[in-house]
Amino acid sequence: MATKTNMPDVLIVGAGGTGAVMAKELAEAGLGVVVLEAGPWHDPQREFNGLEWDMFNPFDSLFRWGPLDRTKTPWPRVRDGIGLLFQTPGVGGNTLHYGANHPRAYMDSIETDWPFRYRDLVPYYYKVEETLPVQVPEIAATKDELFIKGCEAIGIGHVAGPDIRTSGWRMQPNAILPIAEDANPLVYPNTDGCVQCGECIVGCRNAEGAPLERTAKRSTNVSYAPLALKTKRCEFRTGVFVTQIVTEENEGTLRARAVQYREADGSLKEQEARVIVMACGPVETPRLWLSSGLPDNGHVGKYFTTHWFDYITGVFPHEVNMFEGQTSMVRAEFPGYGFFESQGAGPLTFALATSMGPKAVTGEGPWALSGRTWGSALKRRMEAYRRTLMLVVCVDDDGLAESSVSLAPGVADENNPAPLVRYRASDQTIRRRDWLSRRAAEVLIGAGADPDSIHRADAPASTVHQHGTMRMGFDPSRSIVDPNGEAHGVAHLFICDTSIFPNGIGGPNPTLTAQAVATMISERIVARYFAE
Amino acid sequence: MSTPEENALTIRAAAEVFVPGSPHDPTPGAADVHAELFISHYLDFLIPGLATGLPDLLNELSAATFDGRTFVDLSPDERLTILDQLSTHDVEQLRELPLVLGLLSIASVYGEWTGQDAEGALTRRPLGWQLTGFDGPSRGRRKLLRRPEH
């Protein structure tokens, strides 16, 4: 029997990239907010050590998806047609582990499938960009200078941001503090901002000695969550896992009334709230929905998109040192196809990202090597690590009904049935990905890479970017939430994470758009349920 | 039934498929760092007994495919054939094992494990950093910072 506790205005499930945004906006609007988060609130200065394996291996690392006690196994996930699943528990969620690239969506992708116009999003983009803040770096590392050189060499011109409708390269809009001044010693407050360490995806802990709120990469644990706390109207409960959305029916109307959650000690509690917001991401949100027995119109969990990454690499006659500078400081946009960008990585990430492809690569292009590279081929590529430039391709992939999240028969963790995550690519997605990969290879050759060194990984799909499964729309028979983010058929229940995206926004990194949409939904919640 | 030593050698032989060392490659690899210790730890962490069960499975497949030979006795190409067989095994749960083995084998060489002591403290330069020339984590890259105005 679950124990009940006092009722807040709004309860948010998940303190990741969007839940923390929602918490800050609603608390600043004067509402009492409780956020329930499966993981801890990390102290980057004390806990992050810059080591790839310790920080994000899928078994027992700080960012692995599993119980707080890391001597216990990770939570099981069933995959079909997909490689690694990236899910990060903790305040900040996947933003703890991301590269902090914050471009806006491609304009036409919003106009095509979303239940509102691109221009409706723009004020919310501005608000998030100012809050984090988002800005382009004024200095480029060698890897990024080479990227620009390669683009120009093959006729890819510069395109001005932030609103993208045409192709071209541009400096990366990053949610990272301005680049710091050199100082001696290189310790806060002598230096304040991004110190170009290259560890964005390992987990930012710099500048050394900085208070939490001045951590350079603007994951929500150092940006939005502290702002929510500052209102004194928001409480974060960490290390608790929500197992059920509790509903009640009144005169034929279903409404969300509470959530049931499991404490770290295993006990179950119930928390009531006037409004409940799901911010668990495209895997956990449909899992929680289905585990709670909420209504399924046949579209719950469907139309999952991932931007199906690929990695194209080339070796130069001189040092590139991909580990220097922000993980990515420049990108090339191709509306209708997707984008690619420079990508820094430590040796382990580089090895794993580029070596685990299939035996036979799909598509033809200007690469000398392709697919999996194991054995001596991997070792020779790793010996050239310091001279290698890596580009990551993100495709505008079609959301197919077969690409889905459902409950896996016969597999469960201590909380609920495990999710079965399935990914399938359309022929159009494959053609777009091949096209982008060819262009990326041409950029590398244009920048001076040895043509005989070009390698296409043809990497399996992963969930570094993830969207869809609980799509937003007007039609209750074809979507899960309405244009305000409220569930069709379940009053007082909202979803604000990337699961509500009707498409993959054209290919760009989704975090900024997700945070802008969450900001918009927070206003709609206030207007609908808490207006004076 | 294999002995613990035989199981360790079988896992080491599998790791060499991904990151070979002496005598199959001119630079150190999985065998040189005793990757089987790292890999077995995580196999048993995932599923208790897997570090024993997986070598038995590899030996079964090897014997059936290569005239009764054990996995350790196979050439690198023959070992790869067995791992490819495993990735299309009739039992769905077994198909992931080559991916897990690959991830752990690559991490055993290019992760930081070889530079850490029993408590996880980095006490020496990991082999992967030596092989790649990686400098290790940094608290700042001075050449990419802004110059003070004064």
Short mmCIF file of C-alpha atoms in Angstrom, two decimals, chain B residues 48-149:
data_model
loop_
_atom_site.label_atom_id
_atom_site.label_comp_id
_atom_site.label_asym_id
_atom_site.label_seq_id
_atom_site.Cartn_x
_atom_site.Cartn_y
_atom_site.Cartn_z
CA PRO B 48 26.30 -14.48 -12.91
CA GLY B 49 27.97 -17.47 -14.55
CA LEU B 50 28.22 -15.91 -18.00
CA ALA B 51 32.02 -15.82 -17.84
CA THR B 52 31.88 -19.60 -17.61
CA GLY B 53 28.94 -20.24 -19.90
CA LEU B 54 30.18 -18.13 -22.80
CA PRO B 55 33.50 -20.02 -23.22
CA ASP B 56 31.57 -23.30 -23.20
CA LEU B 57 29.29 -21.96 -25.92
CA LEU B 58 32.22 -20.73 -28.03
CA ASN B 59 33.89 -24.13 -27.71
CA GLU B 60 30.68 -25.93 -28.67
CA LEU B 61 30.31 -23.84 -31.81
CA SER B 62 34.00 -24.26 -32.64
CA ALA B 63 33.86 -28.03 -32.28
CA ALA B 64 30.78 -28.27 -34.45
CA THR B 65 32.21 -26.04 -37.17
CA PHE B 66 35.90 -26.91 -37.13
CA ASP B 67 36.20 -30.65 -36.56
CA GLY B 68 36.22 -30.74 -32.79
CA ARG B 69 38.77 -27.96 -32.25
CA THR B 70 38.48 -25.60 -29.30
CA PHE B 71 38.03 -21.85 -29.77
CA VAL B 72 41.55 -21.15 -28.52
CA ASP B 73 43.00 -23.45 -31.20
CA LEU B 74 41.36 -21.52 -34.04
CA SER B 75 43.04 -18.89 -36.20
CA PRO B 76 41.85 -15.26 -35.80
CA ASP B 77 39.71 -15.58 -38.95
CA GLU B 78 38.16 -18.82 -37.73
CA ARG B 79 37.35 -17.21 -34.37
CA LEU B 80 35.64 -14.41 -36.22
CA THR B 81 33.55 -16.97 -38.07
CA ILE B 82 32.38 -18.37 -34.73
CA LEU B 83 31.49 -14.90 -33.38
CA ASP B 84 29.52 -14.22 -36.56
CA GLN B 85 27.69 -17.51 -36.07
CA LEU B 86 26.84 -16.48 -32.54
CA SER B 87 25.41 -13.18 -33.75
CA THR B 88 22.80 -15.12 -35.77
CA HIS B 89 22.16 -17.83 -33.18
CA ASP B 90 18.69 -19.39 -32.97
CA VAL B 91 18.41 -18.24 -29.35
CA GLU B 92 17.71 -14.51 -29.55
CA GLN B 93 19.34 -13.63 -26.20
CA LEU B 94 22.67 -15.08 -27.37
CA ARG B 95 22.89 -12.90 -30.47
CA GLU B 96 23.96 -9.88 -28.42
CA LEU B 97 26.99 -11.58 -26.93
CA PRO B 98 29.43 -10.72 -29.75
CA LEU B 99 28.44 -7.04 -29.37
CA VAL B 100 29.03 -7.23 -25.62
CA LEU B 101 32.33 -9.04 -26.14
CA GLY B 102 33.40 -6.45 -28.71
CA LEU B 103 32.52 -3.53 -26.48
CA LEU B 104 34.35 -5.01 -23.50
CA SER B 105 37.38 -6.07 -25.54
CA ILE B 106 37.80 -2.63 -27.08
CA ALA B 107 37.26 -1.01 -23.68
CA SER B 108 39.86 -3.29 -22.09
CA VAL B 109 42.51 -1.75 -24.32
CA TYR B 110 41.24 1.75 -25.16
CA GLY B 111 39.49 2.52 -21.87
CA GLU B 112 41.31 3.57 -18.73
CA TRP B 113 41.28 0.25 -16.87
CA THR B 114 44.95 -0.50 -17.53
CA GLY B 115 45.97 2.74 -15.81
CA GLN B 116 43.82 2.38 -12.70
CA ASP B 117 44.56 0.77 -9.35
CA ALA B 118 42.11 -1.44 -7.45
CA GLU B 119 40.30 1.63 -6.08
CA GLY B 120 39.93 3.15 -9.55
CA ALA B 121 42.56 5.86 -9.09
CA LEU B 122 44.55 6.64 -12.21
CA THR B 123 48.10 5.77 -11.25
CA ARG B 124 49.76 5.29 -14.64
CA ARG B 125 49.14 6.04 -18.31
CA PRO B 126 46.62 3.54 -19.71
CA LEU B 127 47.73 1.42 -22.64
CA GLY B 128 45.05 2.93 -24.89
CA TRP B 129 46.47 6.40 -24.36
CA GLN B 130 49.95 5.14 -25.18
CA LEU B 131 48.69 3.50 -28.37
CA THR B 132 46.76 6.57 -29.52
CA GLY B 133 48.83 9.43 -28.11
CA PHE B 134 45.84 10.76 -26.16
CA ASP B 135 46.88 13.25 -23.47
CA GLY B 136 44.14 12.30 -21.01
CA PRO B 137 41.50 14.48 -19.38
CA SER B 138 42.26 18.16 -19.15
CA ARG B 139 41.23 21.01 -16.87
CA GLY B 140 41.79 23.43 -19.77
CA ARG B 141 43.41 23.74 -23.21
CA ARG B 142 45.30 27.01 -22.89
CA LYS B 143 46.03 27.49 -26.59
CA LEU B 144 42.28 27.67 -27.28
CA LEU B 145 41.44 30.18 -24.55
CA ARG B 146 40.96 33.91 -25.00
CA ARG B 147 43.97 36.09 -24.28
CA PRO B 148 43.62 38.49 -21.35
CA GLU B 149 43.07 42.06 -22.58
#
